[in-house]
């Protein structure tokens, strides 16, 4: 599922990837067998589909151009153009761990004082072809989830649409949420896992699907009433 594509997209920046991600065909086979096994227990089953992981701040926080570390703005050449990092092509995504390498001089053009003359390692760059693989797998996995669950009358929590709504920007109880790193409020500092408020909102999405499909009525977490408690433990929330 999600960690198949996430492990592939994070590449070797976090842990060495020694095998290709599960194929769409194999995923459908394994997932169908798992759903049949769970249904045979007579327990209530719900499934969440897979969000677009490339919307996560881990994949779009570090720009692919040289940044002035004093002003935190792009360095420009004599013609006023930004200067791309060495090893980064147009359309590539630079992963968050690339910051460590950039500080060591990787990716900086040879005429820059701190350059070590080496391009950014490909382990911290997700090129357009790799992005296409990720998106194709997510679409294929979600298609399998939808069809297999529909045939077995298993409710699906639409995490894909929910995370897309976050990435496009929304406001909850007076707080702005987006997929921006730190200031977005929805993600934690690793740029992948949700913050405290993010987990609360995800829990409510699951509770809505449970209440709509099962003979229960579980109260949702009242975010406006509890926002002060959440904000106390979650320093990433930013008021509008």
CSV table of C-alpha atoms in Angstrom, one decimal:
chain,number,residue,atom,x,y,z
A,1,UNK,CA,0.0,0.0,0.0
A,2,UNK,CA,1.2,3.5,0.9
A,3,UNK,CA,4.5,2.3,2.3
A,4,UNK,CA,5.3,0.4,-0.9
A,5,UNK,CA,5.2,3.7,-2.9
A,6,UNK,CA,6.6,5.8,0.0
A,7,UNK,CA,9.7,3.5,0.4
A,8,UNK,CA,10.3,3.7,-3.4
A,9,UNK,CA,9.8,7.5,-3.5
A,10,UNK,CA,12.1,8.1,-0.5
A,11,UNK,CA,14.6,6.0,-2.4
A,12,UNK,CA,17.8,5.4,-0.5
A,13,UNK,CA,17.6,8.7,1.3
A,14,UNK,CA,16.2,7.0,4.4
A,15,UNK,CA,16.7,3.3,4.1
A,16,UNK,CA,18.3,1.3,1.2
A,17,UNK,CA,15.7,0.1,-1.2
A,18,UNK,CA,16.7,-3.3,-2.4
A,19,UNK,CA,13.6,-4.4,-4.2
A,20,UNK,CA,11.2,-2.7,-6.6
A,21,UNK,CA,7.7,-1.8,-5.3
A,22,UNK,CA,4.9,-4.3,-5.4
A,23,UNK,CA,3.4,-4.4,-8.9
A,24,UNK,CA,-0.2,-3.4,-9.4
A,25,UNK,CA,-1.2,-6.9,-10.3
A,26,UNK,CA,0.5,-8.4,-7.3
A,27,UNK,CA,-1.0,-5.8,-5.0
A,28,UNK,CA,-4.5,-6.6,-6.3
A,29,UNK,CA,-4.0,-10.3,-5.7
A,30,UNK,CA,-2.6,-9.8,-2.2
A,31,UNK,CA,-5.2,-7.2,-1.2
A,32,UNK,CA,-8.1,-9.4,-2.4
A,33,UNK,CA,-6.8,-12.3,-0.4
A,34,UNK,CA,-6.4,-10.1,2.7
A,35,UNK,CA,-9.9,-8.7,2.4
A,36,UNK,CA,-11.4,-12.2,2.0
A,37,UNK,CA,-9.5,-13.4,5.1
A,38,UNK,CA,-10.7,-10.5,7.1
A,39,UNK,CA,-14.3,-10.8,5.9
A,40,UNK,CA,-14.3,-14.5,6.9
A,41,UNK,CA,-13.9,-13.5,10.6
A,42,UNK,CA,-17.3,-11.8,10.4
A,43,UNK,CA,-15.8,-8.6,11.8
A,44,UNK,CA,-16.6,-5.2,10.4
A,45,UNK,CA,-13.9,-4.1,8.0
A,46,UNK,CA,-13.0,-0.6,6.7
A,47,UNK,CA,-10.2,0.3,4.4
A,48,UNK,CA,-8.5,3.6,3.7
A,49,UNK,CA,-7.1,4.3,0.2
A,50,UNK,CA,-3.7,5.8,-0.6
A,51,UNK,CA,-3.0,9.5,-0.6
A,52,UNK,CA,-0.8,11.2,-3.2
A,53,UNK,CA,2.4,11.1,-1.2
A,54,UNK,CA,4.2,13.5,-3.5
A,55,UNK,CA,2.0,16.3,-1.9
A,56,UNK,CA,3.8,15.7,1.3
A,57,UNK,CA,6.3,18.5,2.3
A,58,UNK,CA,9.1,15.9,2.3
A,59,UNK,CA,9.0,16.1,-1.5
A,60,UNK,CA,8.5,19.8,-2.2
A,61,UNK,CA,10.2,21.8,0.6
A,62,UNK,CA,13.8,21.9,-0.8
A,63,UNK,CA,14.0,24.0,-4.0
A,64,UNK,CA,16.0,22.7,-6.9
A,65,UNK,CA,18.0,26.0,-7.1
A,66,UNK,CA,20.8,27.5,-5.2
A,67,UNK,CA,19.6,29.4,-2.1
A,68,UNK,CA,21.4,32.2,-0.3
A,69,UNK,CA,21.7,31.0,3.3
A,70,UNK,CA,21.6,34.5,4.7
A,71,UNK,CA,18.5,35.9,2.9
A,72,UNK,CA,16.9,32.4,2.3
A,73,UNK,CA,16.1,33.6,-1.3
A,74,UNK,CA,17.2,32.1,-4.6
A,75,UNK,CA,20.6,33.2,-5.9
A,76,UNK,CA,20.4,34.7,-9.4
A,77,UNK,CA,22.9,35.0,-12.2
A,78,UNK,CA,23.8,38.2,-14.1
A,79,UNK,CA,20.8,37.8,-16.3
A,80,UNK,CA,18.4,37.5,-13.2
A,81,UNK,CA,17.8,33.8,-13.6
A,82,UNK,CA,17.9,31.4,-10.7
A,83,UNK,CA,20.8,28.9,-10.7
A,84,UNK,CA,19.8,25.2,-10.6
A,85,UNK,CA,21.6,22.8,-8.3
A,86,UNK,CA,24.0,20.5,-10.1
A,87,UNK,CA,22.4,17.1,-10.5
A,88,UNK,CA,18.8,18.5,-10.6
A,89,UNK,CA,16.8,18.8,-13.8
A,90,UNK,CA,13.6,20.8,-14.5
A,91,UNK,CA,10.7,19.0,-12.9
A,92,UNK,CA,12.8,17.0,-10.4
A,93,UNK,CA,11.8,16.9,-6.8
A,94,UNK,CA,14.5,17.4,-4.3
A,95,UNK,CA,13.9,15.4,-1.1
A,96,UNK,CA,14.3,17.0,2.4
A,97,UNK,CA,17.5,15.0,3.3
A,98,UNK,CA,19.2,16.9,0.4
A,99,UNK,CA,19.7,19.8,2.8
A,100,UNK,CA,22.5,17.8,4.6
A,101,UNK,CA,24.3,17.3,1.3
A,102,UNK,CA,23.9,20.9,0.1
A,103,UNK,CA,25.5,22.1,3.4
A,104,UNK,CA,28.5,19.9,2.5
A,105,UNK,CA,28.8,21.5,-0.9
A,106,UNK,CA,27.0,18.9,-3.0
A,107,UNK,CA,24.9,20.4,-5.9
A,108,UNK,CA,26.6,23.8,-5.7
A,109,UNK,CA,28.1,25.0,-9.0
A,110,UNK,CA,31.9,24.8,-9.1
A,111,UNK,CA,32.3,28.6,-9.0
A,112,UNK,CA,30.6,28.8,-5.6
A,113,UNK,CA,33.0,29.0,-2.6
A,114,UNK,CA,31.4,26.1,-0.7
A,115,UNK,CA,31.1,23.8,-3.7
A,116,UNK,CA,32.8,20.4,-3.4
A,117,UNK,CA,32.4,19.9,-7.2
A,118,UNK,CA,30.0,17.0,-6.8
A,119,UNK,CA,26.3,16.9,-8.0
A,120,UNK,CA,23.5,16.2,-5.5
A,121,UNK,CA,23.4,12.4,-5.0
A,122,UNK,CA,20.6,10.9,-7.0
A,123,UNK,CA,19.3,9.2,-3.8
A,124,UNK,CA,17.9,12.6,-2.7
A,125,UNK,CA,16.4,13.6,-6.1
A,126,UNK,CA,13.2,12.1,-7.5
A,127,UNK,CA,13.2,12.6,-11.3
A,128,UNK,CA,10.1,12.9,-13.5
A,129,UNK,CA,10.2,9.2,-14.5
A,130,UNK,CA,10.3,8.1,-10.9
A,131,UNK,CA,7.5,10.5,-10.0
A,132,UNK,CA,5.5,8.9,-12.8
A,133,UNK,CA,6.1,5.5,-11.4
A,134,UNK,CA,4.8,6.7,-8.0
A,135,UNK,CA,1.7,8.2,-9.4
A,136,UNK,CA,0.9,5.2,-11.6
A,137,UNK,CA,1.3,2.9,-8.6
A,138,UNK,CA,-1.0,5.0,-6.4
A,139,UNK,CA,-3.7,5.1,-9.1
A,140,UNK,CA,-3.4,1.4,-9.7
A,141,UNK,CA,-3.5,0.5,-6.0
A,142,UNK,CA,-6.5,2.7,-5.4
A,143,UNK,CA,-8.3,1.3,-8.4
A,144,UNK,CA,-7.8,-2.2,-7.0
A,145,UNK,CA,-8.9,-1.1,-3.5
A,146,UNK,CA,-12.1,0.5,-4.9
A,147,UNK,CA,-13.1,-2.5,-7.1
A,148,UNK,CA,-12.2,-5.2,-4.5
A,149,UNK,CA,-13.9,-3.4,-1.7
A,150,UNK,CA,-17.0,-2.6,-3.7
A,151,UNK,CA,-17.4,-6.3,-4.7
A,152,UNK,CA,-17.1,-7.3,-1.0
A,153,UNK,CA,-19.2,-4.3,0.3
A,154,UNK,CA,-16.3,-3.0,2.4
A,155,UNK,CA,-16.4,0.8,3.0
A,156,UNK,CA,-13.5,2.8,1.9
A,157,UNK,CA,-12.2,5.9,3.7
A,158,UNK,CA,-11.2,8.3,0.9
A,159,UNK,CA,-7.8,9.4,2.2
A,160,UNK,CA,-6.7,10.4,-1.3
A,161,UNK,CA,-9.3,13.1,-1.6
A,162,UNK,CA,-8.9,14.2,2.1
A,163,UNK,CA,-5.1,14.7,1.7
A,164,UNK,CA,-5.7,16.5,-1.6
A,165,UNK,CA,-8.0,19.0,0.2
A,166,UNK,CA,-5.2,19.6,2.7
A,167,UNK,CA,-2.6,20.1,0.0
A,168,UNK,CA,-4.8,22.7,-1.6
A,169,UNK,CA,-5.2,24.6,1.7
A,170,UNK,CA,-8.1,24.7,4.1
A,171,UNK,CA,-9.0,26.3,7.4
A,172,UNK,CA,-10.1,24.5,10.6
A,173,UNK,CA,-11.2,26.2,13.8
A,174,UNK,CA,-9.4,29.4,12.8
A,175,UNK,CA,-6.2,27.7,11.8
A,176,UNK,CA,-4.8,27.5,8.3
A,177,UNK,CA,-3.8,24.1,7.2
A,178,UNK,CA,-1.8,23.1,4.1
A,179,UNK,CA,1.0,20.8,3.0
A,180,UNK,CA,3.6,23.4,3.6
A,181,UNK,CA,6.5,22.4,5.8
A,182,UNK,CA,6.2,23.6,9.4
A,183,UNK,CA,3.8,26.5,8.7
A,184,UNK,CA,1.2,24.2,7.1
A,185,UNK,CA,0.2,22.8,10.5
A,186,UNK,CA,-1.0,19.4,9.1
A,187,UNK,CA,2.4,17.6,8.9
A,188,UNK,CA,5.0,17.0,11.6
A,189,UNK,CA,8.6,18.0,11.3
A,190,UNK,CA,9.6,14.9,9.3
A,191,UNK,CA,7.4,16.2,6.4
A,192,UNK,CA,5.6,12.8,6.1
A,193,UNK,CA,3.7,12.0,9.3
A,194,UNK,CA,0.8,14.1,10.4
A,195,UNK,CA,0.9,16.6,13.3
A,196,UNK,CA,-1.3,16.2,16.4
A,197,UNK,CA,-4.1,18.1,14.6
A,198,UNK,CA,-3.5,16.1,11.5
A,199,UNK,CA,-4.1,12.9,13.3
A,200,UNK,CA,-7.3,14.3,14.8
A,201,UNK,CA,-8.7,15.3,11.4
A,202,UNK,CA,-7.8,11.9,10.0
A,203,UNK,CA,-9.5,10.2,12.9
A,204,UNK,CA,-12.7,12.1,12.2
A,205,UNK,CA,-12.6,11.0,8.5
A,206,UNK,CA,-12.5,7.4,9.7
A,207,UNK,CA,-15.3,8.0,12.2
A,208,UNK,CA,-17.5,9.6,9.6
A,209,UNK,CA,-17.2,6.5,7.4
A,210,UNK,CA,-17.8,4.2,10.4
A,211,UNK,CA,-20.9,6.1,11.3
A,212,UNK,CA,-22.2,6.1,7.7
A,213,UNK,CA,-21.7,2.4,7.2
A,214,UNK,CA,-22.0,0.6,10.5
A,215,UNK,CA,-24.9,0.5,13.1
A,216,UNK,CA,-23.0,2.8,15.5
A,217,UNK,CA,-22.8,6.5,16.2
A,218,UNK,CA,-19.4,7.4,17.5
A,219,UNK,CA,-19.1,11.1,18.3
A,220,UNK,CA,-16.5,13.0,16.2
A,221,UNK,CA,-13.7,14.8,17.9
A,222,UNK,CA,-15.0,18.4,18.3
A,223,UNK,CA,-12.0,20.3,16.9
A,224,UNK,CA,-13.2,23.8,17.7
A,225,UNK,CA,-13.9,22.8,21.3
A,226,UNK,CA,-10.6,21.1,21.8
A,227,UNK,CA,-8.4,23.3,19.6
A,228,UNK,CA,-6.8,24.9,22.7
A,229,UNK,CA,-5.8,21.5,24.0
A,230,UNK,CA,-4.4,20.4,20.6
A,231,UNK,CA,-2.6,23.7,20.1
A,232,UNK,CA,-1.0,23.3,23.5
A,233,UNK,CA,0.8,20.1,22.4
A,234,UNK,CA,1.2,21.1,18.8
A,235,UNK,CA,3.5,24.0,18.2
A,236,UNK,CA,3.1,23.8,14.4
A,237,UNK,CA,-0.4,25.4,14.3
A,238,UNK,CA,-0.4,28.8,12.7
A,239,UNK,CA,-3.4,31.2,13.1
A,240,UNK,CA,-4.6,33.0,10.0
